[in-house]
Amino acid sequence: MNKMRHAWRKWRAALVLGLALVPMLASITRADGIATGDTSRIRIAFSNSYAGNSFRQVMIRDFQDAAAQAVKEGKIKGYTVVSSNASVTEQASQMQNLILQGYNAIIILAGSDTALNGAVKDACDAGIVVVAFASGVTEPCAYRVDYDLDTYGQAEMNYFASRFGTKPTNLLEIRGLAGDGFDKRLHAGVEKALAEYPNFKIVGQVYGEWTSTVAQKEVAGILPSLPTIGGVLTQGGDGYGAAMAFEAAGRKLPIIIMGNRQDELALWKKERAAEGYETISLGATPSVSQAAFWVAQQILAGKKVPKFVQVPLLQIHQDDLDAWLAKVPDGGVADADFSQALTVAIIDANADHKPIPGIPAPK
Amino acid sequence: MGEASAVTMAAPPWQRWRSLAEAGLPFAALIVMLAVIIDIRPAVFSYFGFTLLFKLTTPLILAALGQMLIIMLGDIDLSNGSFVGLVTCITALFLTDNPGLAVAAYVALVLAYAAFGLLIHLRALPSIVVTLGMSFIWLGAAVMLLPAPGGLAPGWLSGFMDWRPPLLPLPIWAAIVVALAGHLVITRSSYGTILRGTGDNPRATARAGWSVVAIRVAVYAAAGGLGVLAGLTLTGLTTSGDANIAPAYTLIGVSAVILGGGSFTGGIVSPVGTVAGALVLSLAGSLLSFLQVSPTWQVGAQGGILFLILAGRVLLREVPQ
């Protein structure tokens, strides 16, 4: 038994030593902001709460691609992905296992904002860098990489303002799922932005569940009761269905903010060719797992990183439409790599409170 | 009685060996899995390593024992997991600032469990239907209390779950103590025999002068009590409440009971086996992540491990004559 305690003491000693080494690495940062501390022996794990839909599948693949490339370039030694089947307790115990396996950093997409706090704390206490992304982990020792959903509504309203100016305009808002956290946060952003533009008025609201068919049905149901609609606020995945509903009702297509889905972009392109239709497209990218990966790598390489790193939404504009559309698979969503350089630029923008750099369009 | 033991005595030795092997199966699986994990990562074989490896088993074991009590009666409890979720919500919301209210809520929950037991008994309802309905009640109540995960476990509770007792890590002590208590009450005590007898043949228990209603109500209340304990320990570990934290406990609990030598027919359960079963099931997930099985295969592989162990049990089982 003494042996066990002894082992624990040794563990602790190694831990303290490891922590003492961190500041020594901190000085090695290049002019472009990329920290170059030696991370060739570190291993990074990805703890994922659910792997059962295509968005998550792409997200895992993106992480594996970036990590495999980093292994090849000697930036890390190894990586792994574990997925719990939407069970929070399972994810917590997988976190404990990753700690035991001696990973240096864990990036997590948490199945619950709070229920993993115990496991996250255990990891931090063991000297592991924890980066939670696209999910709100409330344990303060974890770094967070996430979107600011206020900017989603803000970008939509700003675009409408650039098109309609101060002309009074009716808007239709398609929301996500009643009672959902993502929907609530995004809608709060829209309301905040709406206060700046008194000429816009939301005359109708439906729940489209981020699904084209549901959005079509809901919009078709409310349309007969609505006056002329100038613009449609969306949350992604619902733009195509909304357009179909307007078309079926024989109405002129309003400006619908698209959500980076292939069907939405294809429709946009078709309408652009037919009558010079103009809009923008916005959305989250599965590749946010890569941003979290590079944030973890950079922290281990000695870079000072703020506790919250805001990542940009992928915006598609009129001029880049063809380039993006060519890259999106049928039925898929636009995705772009977060490179190490881009992630570092994003980290620096966050640290200096400057505008977050956008994701560049493909060449 | 004398005749029965004479039959046992007459049984060939290989048959006795067989039933011994069947009882030992979950333990053998446990040791094999541990050996593989330690082989991959020797650092696990330490006080610290075992603490982390088994940390989340304590609430699962308690929930599985609650399930075992219900299965002992020949019923099944499909509400166990969401009940634990509800308890985590109550604990995280009230126990710190308003302990009186929290305790009153726990008592009310245990009474509710007992009342459902009574309902099942009096109306002769299938437990699978009633408990499925109960699961929605628990979940609904939990979501009303705590619409989004949150709250905070009282410091003493998370402190206790982080406590490092001498000799063995806390989760192992908990497993041993709980298994021993279950063994003494259910397997060894005379009252335990009555309980198991009620599950096997309620009419015989009634003829012997026992109130089957009282037994059922008491057993359901005890299962509710174990659910409360599971929720408390889980809140201590996660430090917060979440209505959807433990739906998996329902079916993992059932699997643990069956893996540990229990049977759906009622009357045949083993507390020690159930504890071992729960440990095996939670270790199965860990084993796969230590083996670096790709995430796409993990869920299926976990099912595969369960299937192999259960198949082993079926092969070892004595063929009834």
mmCIF file of N, CA, C and O in Angstrom, chain A residues 1 4-5 7-8 11 43 51 57 60 64 79-90 92-94 96-103 111-119 122 126 184, chain B residues 41 43-50 52-53 55-56 149-151 162 164 166-169 234 237-242 244-246 248-249 282 285-286 289-290 292-296 298-299 302:
data_model
loop_
_atom_site.group_PDB
_atom_site.id
_atom_site.type_symbol
_atom_site.label_atom_id
_atom_site.label_comp_id
_atom_site.label_asym_id
_atom_site.label_seq_id
_atom_site.Cartn_x
_atom_site.Cartn_y
_atom_site.Cartn_z
ATOM 1 N N MET A 1 0.822 -1.203 0.000
ATOM 2 C CA MET A 1 0.000 0.000 0.000
ATOM 3 C C MET A 1 0.855 1.251 0.000
ATOM 4 O O MET A 1 0.589 2.207 -0.677
ATOM 5 N N MET A 4 1.799 2.245 -3.327
ATOM 6 C CA MET A 4 0.808 3.023 -4.085
ATOM 7 C C MET A 4 0.910 4.502 -3.758
ATOM 8 O O MET A 4 0.889 5.350 -4.627
ATOM 9 N N ARG A 5 1.014 4.765 -2.451
ATOM 10 C CA ARG A 5 1.113 6.165 -2.041
ATOM 11 C C ARG A 5 2.373 6.791 -2.597
ATOM 12 O O ARG A 5 2.388 7.930 -3.032
ATOM 13 N N ALA A 7 3.836 5.961 -5.288
ATOM 14 C CA ALA A 7 3.651 6.221 -6.719
ATOM 15 C C ALA A 7 2.918 7.539 -6.912
ATOM 16 O O ALA A 7 3.244 8.326 -7.789
ATOM 17 N N TRP A 8 1.934 7.764 -6.076
ATOM 18 C CA TRP A 8 1.150 9.003 -6.183
ATOM 19 C C TRP A 8 2.042 10.201 -5.911
ATOM 20 O O TRP A 8 1.984 11.213 -6.575
ATOM 21 N N TRP A 11 4.140 10.814 -8.878
ATOM 22 C CA TRP A 11 3.282 11.448 -9.890
ATOM 23 C C TRP A 11 3.222 12.936 -9.651
ATOM 24 O O TRP A 11 3.358 13.746 -10.546
ATOM 25 N N ARG A 43 1.140 14.713 -26.827
ATOM 26 C CA ARG A 43 0.026 14.006 -27.464
ATOM 27 C C ARG A 43 -1.278 14.729 -27.094
ATOM 28 O O ARG A 43 -1.459 15.165 -25.964
ATOM 29 N N ALA A 51 -21.095 11.206 -32.013
ATOM 30 C CA ALA A 51 -20.501 11.082 -33.345
ATOM 31 C C ALA A 51 -21.532 10.682 -34.391
ATOM 32 O O ALA A 51 -21.192 10.273 -35.482
ATOM 33 N N GLN A 57 -19.199 13.910 -37.865
ATOM 34 C CA GLN A 57 -18.258 13.029 -38.583
ATOM 35 C C GLN A 57 -17.190 13.861 -39.287
ATOM 36 O O GLN A 57 -15.996 13.552 -39.223
ATOM 37 N N ILE A 60 -14.741 15.282 -36.728
ATOM 38 C CA ILE A 60 -13.716 14.323 -36.301
ATOM 39 C C ILE A 60 -12.650 14.175 -37.390
ATOM 40 O O ILE A 60 -11.450 14.187 -37.117
ATOM 41 N N GLN A 64 -8.638 14.833 -37.234
ATOM 42 C CA GLN A 64 -7.653 13.787 -37.541
ATOM 43 C C GLN A 64 -6.702 14.235 -38.654
ATOM 44 O O GLN A 64 -5.504 13.970 -38.592
ATOM 45 N N TYR A 79 -2.037 11.483 -31.366
ATOM 46 C CA TYR A 79 -3.359 12.029 -31.086
ATOM 47 C C TYR A 79 -4.354 10.885 -31.000
ATOM 48 O O TYR A 79 -4.066 9.762 -31.435
ATOM 49 N N THR A 80 -5.528 11.156 -30.436
ATOM 50 C CA THR A 80 -6.570 10.140 -30.428
ATOM 51 C C THR A 80 -7.924 10.839 -30.389
ATOM 52 O O THR A 80 -8.016 12.021 -30.054
ATOM 53 N N VAL A 81 -8.966 10.096 -30.765
ATOM 54 C CA VAL A 81 -10.326 10.607 -30.665
ATOM 55 C C VAL A 81 -11.158 9.586 -29.900
ATOM 56 O O VAL A 81 -11.096 8.400 -30.198
ATOM 57 N N VAL A 82 -11.886 10.028 -28.883
ATOM 58 C CA VAL A 82 -12.859 9.136 -28.247
ATOM 59 C C VAL A 82 -14.227 9.811 -28.285
ATOM 60 O O VAL A 82 -14.339 11.009 -28.089
ATOM 61 N N SER A 83 -15.242 9.018 -28.591
ATOM 62 C CA SER A 83 -16.597 9.559 -28.638
ATOM 63 C C SER A 83 -17.467 8.809 -27.651
ATOM 64 O O SER A 83 -17.431 7.588 -27.601
ATOM 65 N N SER A 84 -18.237 9.549 -26.869
ATOM 66 C CA SER A 84 -19.221 8.878 -26.025
ATOM 67 C C SER A 84 -20.550 8.986 -26.754
ATOM 68 O O SER A 84 -20.787 9.926 -27.493
ATOM 69 N N ASN A 85 -21.380 8.021 -26.558
ATOM 70 C CA ASN A 85 -22.616 7.953 -27.324
ATOM 71 C C ASN A 85 -23.674 8.863 -26.697
ATOM 72 O O ASN A 85 -24.699 8.397 -26.228
ATOM 73 N N ALA A 86 -23.410 10.163 -26.695
ATOM 74 C CA ALA A 86 -24.319 11.163 -26.125
ATOM 75 C C ALA A 86 -24.575 10.923 -24.638
ATOM 76 O O ALA A 86 -25.551 11.393 -24.094
ATOM 77 N N SER A 87 -23.687 10.173 -23.965
ATOM 78 C CA SER A 87 -23.855 9.953 -22.533
ATOM 79 C C SER A 87 -22.803 10.761 -21.784
ATOM 80 O O SER A 87 -21.604 10.582 -21.988
ATOM 81 N N VAL A 88 -23.278 11.678 -20.926
ATOM 82 C CA VAL A 88 -22.353 12.600 -20.263
ATOM 83 C C VAL A 88 -21.459 11.871 -19.267
ATOM 84 O O VAL A 88 -20.269 12.160 -19.146
ATOM 85 N N THR A 89 -22.033 10.891 -18.544
ATOM 86 C CA THR A 89 -21.219 10.171 -17.562
ATOM 87 C C THR A 89 -20.128 9.378 -18.272
ATOM 88 O O THR A 89 -19.011 9.277 -17.802
ATOM 89 N N GLU A 90 -20.479 8.828 -19.441
ATOM 90 C CA GLU A 90 -19.497 8.098 -20.244
ATOM 91 C C GLU A 90 -18.373 9.042 -20.668
ATOM 92 O O GLU A 90 -17.194 8.706 -20.596
ATOM 93 N N ALA A 92 -17.432 11.735 -19.147
ATOM 94 C CA ALA A 92 -16.627 12.067 -17.977
ATOM 95 C C ALA A 92 -15.627 10.955 -17.696
ATOM 96 O O ALA A 92 -14.453 11.218 -17.412
ATOM 97 N N SER A 93 -16.063 9.691 -17.796
ATOM 98 C CA SER A 93 -15.121 8.616 -17.476
ATOM 99 C C SER A 93 -14.077 8.489 -18.579
ATOM 100 O O SER A 93 -12.930 8.137 -18.316
ATOM 101 N N GLN A 94 -14.450 8.817 -19.810
ATOM 102 C CA GLN A 94 -13.432 8.823 -20.870
ATOM 103 C C GLN A 94 -12.388 9.897 -20.627
ATOM 104 O O GLN A 94 -11.202 9.700 -20.916
ATOM 105 N N GLN A 96 -11.403 10.844 -17.681
ATOM 106 C CA GLN A 96 -10.505 10.293 -16.648
ATOM 107 C C GLN A 96 -9.483 9.353 -17.301
ATOM 108 O O GLN A 96 -8.304 9.353 -16.946
ATOM 109 N N ASN A 97 -9.959 8.560 -18.275
ATOM 110 C CA ASN A 97 -9.042 7.641 -18.942
ATOM 111 C C ASN A 97 -7.949 8.380 -19.705
ATOM 112 O O ASN A 97 -6.789 7.976 -19.701
ATOM 113 N N LEU A 98 -8.353 9.477 -20.362
ATOM 114 C CA LEU A 98 -7.364 10.241 -21.130
ATOM 115 C C LEU A 98 -6.302 10.818 -20.196
ATOM 116 O O LEU A 98 -5.124 10.883 -20.546
ATOM 117 N N ILE A 99 -6.733 11.214 -18.983
ATOM 118 C CA ILE A 99 -5.765 11.708 -18.006
ATOM 119 C C ILE A 99 -4.762 10.599 -17.687
ATOM 120 O O ILE A 99 -3.552 10.798 -17.701
ATOM 121 N N LEU A 100 -5.307 9.389 -17.443
ATOM 122 C CA LEU A 100 -4.445 8.251 -17.089
ATOM 123 C C LEU A 100 -3.512 7.886 -18.229
ATOM 124 O O LEU A 100 -2.411 7.397 -18.017
ATOM 125 N N GLN A 101 -4.001 8.082 -19.462
ATOM 126 C CA GLN A 101 -3.164 7.706 -20.592
ATOM 127 C C GLN A 101 -2.051 8.718 -20.834
ATOM 128 O O GLN A 101 -1.230 8.538 -21.735
ATOM 129 N N GLY A 102 -2.060 9.775 -20.054
ATOM 130 C CA GLY A 102 -0.935 10.699 -20.111
ATOM 131 C C GLY A 102 -0.950 11.660 -21.285
ATOM 132 O O GLY A 102 0.111 12.074 -21.756
ATOM 133 N N TYR A 103 -2.132 12.014 -21.792
ATOM 134 C CA TYR A 103 -2.172 13.030 -22.847
ATOM 135 C C TYR A 103 -1.799 14.381 -22.261
ATOM 136 O O TYR A 103 -2.094 14.660 -21.104
ATOM 137 N N GLY A 111 -20.761 17.305 -23.803
ATOM 138 C CA GLY A 111 -22.165 16.972 -23.905
ATOM 139 C C GLY A 111 -23.020 17.754 -22.913
ATOM 140 O O GLY A 111 -24.238 17.734 -22.998
ATOM 141 N N SER A 112 -22.381 18.427 -21.973
ATOM 142 C CA SER A 112 -23.119 19.222 -20.995
ATOM 143 C C SER A 112 -22.243 20.390 -20.567
ATOM 144 O O SER A 112 -21.025 20.257 -20.479
ATOM 145 N N ASP A 113 -22.891 21.537 -20.317
ATOM 146 C CA ASP A 113 -22.118 22.718 -19.930
ATOM 147 C C ASP A 113 -21.469 22.549 -18.564
ATOM 148 O O ASP A 113 -20.455 23.168 -18.276
ATOM 149 N N THR A 114 -22.061 21.747 -17.697
ATOM 150 C CA THR A 114 -21.592 21.711 -16.316
ATOM 151 C C THR A 114 -21.171 20.326 -15.840
ATOM 152 O O THR A 114 -20.332 20.211 -14.967
ATOM 153 N N ALA A 115 -21.772 19.283 -16.411
ATOM 154 C CA ALA A 115 -21.602 17.952 -15.818
ATOM 155 C C ALA A 115 -20.189 17.407 -15.980
ATOM 156 O O ALA A 115 -19.831 16.423 -15.344
ATOM 157 N N LEU A 116 -19.378 18.036 -16.852
ATOM 158 C CA LEU A 116 -18.012 17.540 -17.015
ATOM 159 C C LEU A 116 -17.023 18.328 -16.171
ATOM 160 O O LEU A 116 -15.824 18.089 -16.226
ATOM 161 N N ASN A 117 -17.552 19.292 -15.384
ATOM 162 C CA ASN A 117 -16.661 20.155 -14.621
ATOM 163 C C ASN A 117 -15.715 19.368 -13.727
ATOM 164 O O ASN A 117 -14.537 19.697 -13.617
ATOM 165 N N GLY A 118 -16.230 18.309 -13.090
ATOM 166 C CA GLY A 118 -15.395 17.500 -12.201
ATOM 167 C C GLY A 118 -14.231 16.887 -12.963
ATOM 168 O O GLY A 118 -13.077 16.962 -12.539
ATOM 169 N N ALA A 119 -14.541 16.313 -14.129
ATOM 170 C CA ALA A 119 -13.511 15.655 -14.926
ATOM 171 C C ALA A 119 -12.523 16.672 -15.486
ATOM 172 O O ALA A 119 -11.314 16.426 -15.529
ATOM 173 N N ASP A 122 -10.181 17.622 -12.764
ATOM 174 C CA ASP A 122 -9.190 16.549 -12.568
ATOM 175 C C ASP A 122 -8.056 16.671 -13.575
ATOM 176 O O ASP A 122 -6.885 16.512 -13.243
ATOM 177 N N ALA A 126 -4.061 17.621 -13.065
ATOM 178 C CA ALA A 126 -2.979 16.725 -13.477
ATOM 179 C C ALA A 126 -2.038 17.430 -14.446
ATOM 180 O O ALA A 126 -1.188 16.793 -15.060
ATOM 181 N N LYS A 184 -31.674 30.208 -28.492
ATOM 182 C CA LYS A 184 -31.891 31.328 -27.576
ATOM 183 C C LYS A 184 -30.773 32.360 -27.712
ATOM 184 O O LYS A 184 -31.019 33.560 -27.798
ATOM 185 N N ARG B 41 -0.671 0.671 -19.832
ATOM 186 C CA ARG B 41 -0.281 1.899 -19.131
ATOM 187 C C ARG B 41 -0.015 1.582 -17.666
ATOM 188 O O ARG B 41 -0.905 1.663 -16.824
ATOM 189 N N ALA B 43 1.205 3.073 -15.329
ATOM 190 C CA ALA B 43 0.956 4.150 -14.353
ATOM 191 C C ALA B 43 -0.419 4.020 -13.720
ATOM 192 O O ALA B 43 -0.661 4.560 -12.641
ATOM 193 N N VAL B 44 -1.331 3.300 -14.385
ATOM 194 C CA VAL B 44 -2.671 3.135 -13.836
ATOM 195 C C VAL B 44 -2.615 2.401 -12.503
ATOM 196 O O VAL B 44 -3.424 2.640 -11.611
ATOM 197 N N PHE B 45 -1.627 1.506 -12.365
ATOM 198 C CA PHE B 45 -1.547 0.683 -11.165
ATOM 199 C C PHE B 45 -0.963 1.494 -10.018
ATOM 200 O O PHE B 45 0.173 1.316 -9.603
ATOM 201 N N SER B 46 -1.781 2.432 -9.540
ATOM 202 C CA SER B 46 -1.366 3.266 -8.419
ATOM 203 C C SER B 46 -2.637 3.772 -7.765
ATOM 204 O O SER B 46 -3.718 3.666 -8.330
ATOM 205 N N TYR B 47 -2.476 4.329 -6.602
ATOM 206 C CA TYR B 47 -3.625 4.886 -5.878
ATOM 207 C C TYR B 47 -4.329 5.908 -6.757
ATOM 208 O O TYR B 47 -5.539 5.867 -6.967
ATOM 209 N N PHE B 48 -3.533 6.800 -7.349
ATOM 210 C CA PHE B 48 -4.067 7.860 -8.186
ATOM 211 C C PHE B 48 -4.766 7.284 -9.427
ATOM 212 O O PHE B 48 -5.876 7.682 -9.786
ATOM 213 N N GLY B 49 -4.107 6.305 -10.051
ATOM 214 C CA GLY B 49 -4.648 5.702 -11.267
ATOM 215 C C GLY B 49 -5.993 5.032 -11.026
ATOM 216 O O GLY B 49 -6.946 5.233 -11.776
ATOM 217 N N PHE B 50 -6.063 4.240 -9.956
ATOM 218 C CA PHE B 50 -7.320 3.548 -9.656
ATOM 219 C C PHE B 50 -8.411 4.537 -9.273
ATOM 220 O O PHE B 50 -9.575 4.323 -9.582
ATOM 221 N N LEU B 52 -8.869 7.508 -10.497
ATOM 222 C CA LEU B 52 -9.427 8.062 -11.728
ATOM 223 C C LEU B 52 -10.205 7.013 -12.510
ATOM 224 O O LEU B 52 -11.281 7.271 -13.035
ATOM 225 N N LEU B 53 -9.632 5.808 -12.574
ATOM 226 C CA LEU B 53 -10.247 4.757 -13.397
ATOM 227 C C LEU B 53 -11.639 4.397 -12.883
ATOM 228 O O LEU B 53 -12.548 4.130 -13.660
ATOM 229 N N LYS B 55 -13.490 6.280 -10.676
ATOM 230 C CA LYS B 55 -14.170 7.403 -10.058
ATOM 231 C C LYS B 55 -15.682 7.397 -10.266
ATOM 232 O O LYS B 55 -16.460 7.585 -9.348
ATOM 233 N N LEU B 56 -16.109 7.184 -11.504
ATOM 234 C CA LEU B 56 -17.531 7.335 -11.809
ATOM 235 C C LEU B 56 -18.338 6.068 -11.575
ATOM 236 O O LEU B 56 -19.501 5.979 -11.949
ATOM 237 N N PRO B 149 -28.473 22.709 -17.793
ATOM 238 C CA PRO B 149 -27.595 22.146 -16.774
ATOM 239 C C PRO B 149 -26.940 23.246 -15.956
ATOM 240 O O PRO B 149 -26.589 24.290 -16.502
ATOM 241 N N GLY B 150 -26.795 23.031 -14.657
ATOM 242 C CA GLY B 150 -26.157 24.063 -13.842
ATOM 243 C C GLY B 150 -26.291 23.757 -12.373
ATOM 244 O O GLY B 150 -26.418 22.606 -11.983
ATOM 245 N N GLY B 151 -26.312 24.793 -11.559
ATOM 246 C CA GLY B 151 -26.348 24.603 -10.122
ATOM 247 C C GLY B 151 -24.970 24.226 -9.617
ATOM 248 O O GLY B 151 -24.032 24.055 -10.397
ATOM 249 N N ASP B 162 -14.012 13.662 -3.338
ATOM 250 C CA ASP B 162 -12.588 13.805 -3.639
ATOM 251 C C ASP B 162 -11.690 13.278 -2.528
ATOM 252 O O ASP B 162 -10.469 13.300 -2.643
ATOM 253 N N ARG B 164 -9.473 11.188 -0.095
ATOM 254 C CA ARG B 164 -8.564 10.067 -0.354
ATOM 255 C C ARG B 164 -8.384 9.255 0.928
ATOM 256 O O ARG B 164 -7.509 9.559 1.726
ATOM 257 N N PRO B 166 -7.429 6.090 3.475
ATOM 258 C CA PRO B 166 -6.214 5.280 3.529
ATOM 259 C C PRO B 166 -6.379 3.944 2.797
ATOM 260 O O PRO B 166 -7.490 3.484 2.576
ATOM 261 N N LEU B 167 -5.273 3.333 2.425
ATOM 262 C CA LEU B 167 -5.180 2.013 1.803
ATOM 263 C C LEU B 167 -5.706 1.944 0.384
ATOM 264 O O LEU B 167 -4.978 1.706 -0.557
ATOM 265 N N LEU B 168 -7.029 2.170 0.208
ATOM 266 C CA LEU B 168 -7.617 2.013 -1.123
ATOM 267 C C LEU B 168 -8.330 3.297 -1.518
ATOM 268 O O LEU B 168 -8.796 4.035 -0.667
ATOM 269 N N PRO B 169 -8.437 3.545 -2.846
ATOM 270 C CA PRO B 169 -9.176 4.733 -3.287
ATOM 271 C C PRO B 169 -10.657 4.638 -2.900
ATOM 272 O O PRO B 169 -11.204 3.539 -2.769
ATOM 273 N N LEU B 234 -23.261 11.225 -7.646
ATOM 274 C CA LEU B 234 -22.981 11.711 -8.996
ATOM 275 C C LEU B 234 -22.834 13.229 -9.005
ATOM 276 O O LEU B 234 -21.956 13.785 -9.671
ATOM 277 N N LEU B 237 -19.520 14.245 -7.830
ATOM 278 C CA LEU B 237 -18.446 14.031 -8.807
ATOM 279 C C LEU B 237 -18.464 15.080 -9.902
ATOM 280 O O LEU B 237 -17.424 15.573 -10.323
ATOM 281 N N THR B 238 -19.656 15.408 -10.401
ATOM 282 C CA THR B 238 -19.714 16.335 -11.536
ATOM 283 C C THR B 238 -19.821 17.777 -11.058
ATOM 284 O O THR B 238 -19.665 18.691 -11.853
ATOM 285 N N THR B 239 -20.122 17.991 -9.791
ATOM 286 C CA THR B 239 -20.263 19.298 -9.140
ATOM 287 C C THR B 239 -21.455 20.103 -9.649
ATOM 288 O O THR B 239 -21.572 21.277 -9.358
ATOM 289 N N SER B 240 -22.342 19.481 -10.439
ATOM 290 C CA SER B 240 -23.498 20.244 -10.917
ATOM 291 C C SER B 240 -24.645 19.302 -11.243
ATOM 292 O O SER B 240 -24.498 18.093 -11.213
ATOM 293 N N GLY B 241 -25.801 19.901 -11.544
ATOM 294 C CA GLY B 241 -26.970 19.098 -11.878
ATOM 295 C C GLY B 241 -27.273 19.130 -13.356
ATOM 296 O O GLY B 241 -26.996 20.112 -14.035
ATOM 297 N N ASP B 242 -27.812 18.020 -13.872
ATOM 298 C CA ASP B 242 -28.161 17.946 -15.287
ATOM 299 C C ASP B 242 -29.257 16.897 -15.426
ATOM 300 O O ASP B 242 -29.062 15.744 -15.062
ATOM 301 N N ASN B 244 -30.359 15.422 -17.925
ATOM 302 C CA ASN B 244 -30.079 14.355 -18.899
ATOM 303 C C ASN B 244 -28.747 13.673 -18.659
ATOM 304 O O ASN B 244 -28.143 13.146 -19.580
ATOM 305 N N ILE B 245 -28.291 13.678 -17.419
ATOM 306 C CA ILE B 245 -26.935 13.174 -17.207
ATOM 307 C C ILE B 245 -26.863 11.647 -17.224
ATOM 308 O O ILE B 245 -25.873 11.085 -17.658
ATOM 309 N N ALA B 246 -27.916 10.980 -16.778
ATOM 310 C CA ALA B 246 -27.733 9.544 -16.520
ATOM 311 C C ALA B 246 -28.762 8.618 -17.154
ATOM 312 O O ALA B 246 -29.027 7.558 -16.612
ATOM 313 N N ALA B 248 -28.404 6.604 -19.333
ATOM 314 C CA ALA B 248 -27.748 5.324 -19.623
ATOM 315 C C ALA B 248 -27.747 4.401 -18.407
ATOM 316 O O ALA B 248 -27.634 3.179 -18.555
ATOM 317 N N TYR B 249 -27.874 4.965 -17.198
ATOM 318 C CA TYR B 249 -27.848 4.133 -15.989
ATOM 319 C C TYR B 249 -28.946 3.078 -16.003
ATOM 320 O O TYR B 249 -28.770 1.990 -15.456
ATOM 321 N N SER B 282 -18.453 -0.472 -16.663
ATOM 322 C CA SER B 282 -17.840 0.843 -16.789
ATOM 323 C C SER B 282 -16.392 0.713 -17.248
ATOM 324 O O SER B 282 -15.861 1.600 -17.907
ATOM 325 N N GLY B 285 -15.799 0.446 -21.336
ATOM 326 C CA GLY B 285 -15.580 1.674 -22.095
ATOM 327 C C GLY B 285 -14.140 2.142 -21.981
ATOM 328 O O GLY B 285 -13.508 2.522 -22.969
ATOM 329 N N SER B 286 -13.588 2.090 -20.753
ATOM 330 C CA SER B 286 -12.206 2.525 -20.544
ATOM 331 C C SER B 286 -11.240 1.666 -21.349
ATOM 332 O O SER B 286 -10.338 2.177 -22.004
ATOM 333 N N SER B 289 -10.961 2.689 -24.867
ATOM 334 C CA SER B 289 -10.223 3.912 -25.162
ATOM 335 C C SER B 289 -8.732 3.701 -24.914
ATOM 336 O O SER B 289 -7.909 4.308 -25.577
ATOM 337 N N PHE B 290 -8.378 2.798 -23.976
ATOM 338 C CA PHE B 290 -6.953 2.485 -23.805
ATOM 339 C C PHE B 290 -6.419 1.720 -25.013
ATOM 340 O O PHE B 290 -5.278 1.867 -25.409
ATOM 341 N N GLN B 292 -7.332 2.237 -27.892
ATOM 342 C CA GLN B 292 -7.395 3.156 -29.018
ATOM 343 C C GLN B 292 -8.268 2.625 -30.149
ATOM 344 O O GLN B 292 -7.934 2.744 -31.321
ATOM 345 N N VAL B 293 -9.387 2.031 -29.783
ATOM 346 C CA VAL B 293 -10.351 1.606 -30.795
ATOM 347 C C VAL B 293 -10.947 2.874 -31.416
ATOM 348 O O VAL B 293 -11.240 3.833 -30.710
ATOM 349 N N SER B 294 -11.104 2.873 -32.726
ATOM 350 C CA SER B 294 -11.592 4.086 -33.392
ATOM 351 C C SER B 294 -13.008 4.409 -32.915
ATOM 352 O O SER B 294 -13.804 3.517 -32.639
ATOM 353 N N PRO B 295 -13.312 5.716 -32.801
ATOM 354 C CA PRO B 295 -14.589 6.123 -32.202
ATOM 355 C C PRO B 295 -15.797 5.528 -32.924
ATOM 356 O O PRO B 295 -16.838 5.282 -32.311
ATOM 357 N N THR B 296 -15.653 5.306 -34.221
ATOM 358 C CA THR B 296 -16.769 4.743 -34.981
ATOM 359 C C THR B 296 -17.129 3.353 -34.460
ATOM 360 O O THR B 296 -18.275 2.928 -34.524
ATOM 361 N N GLN B 298 -16.400 2.192 -31.276
ATOM 362 C CA GLN B 298 -16.433 2.025 -29.824
ATOM 363 C C GLN B 298 -17.764 1.536 -29.274
ATOM 364 O O GLN B 298 -17.810 0.623 -28.456
ATOM 365 N N VAL B 299 -18.860 2.156 -29.757
ATOM 366 C CA VAL B 299 -20.159 1.767 -29.216
ATOM 367 C C VAL B 299 -20.443 0.305 -29.524
ATOM 368 O O VAL B 299 -20.858 -0.477 -28.670
ATOM 369 N N GLN B 302 -18.268 -2.040 -27.447
ATOM 370 C CA GLN B 302 -18.732 -2.154 -26.064
ATOM 371 C C GLN B 302 -19.854 -3.194 -25.986
ATOM 372 O O GLN B 302 -19.872 -4.036 -25.097
#
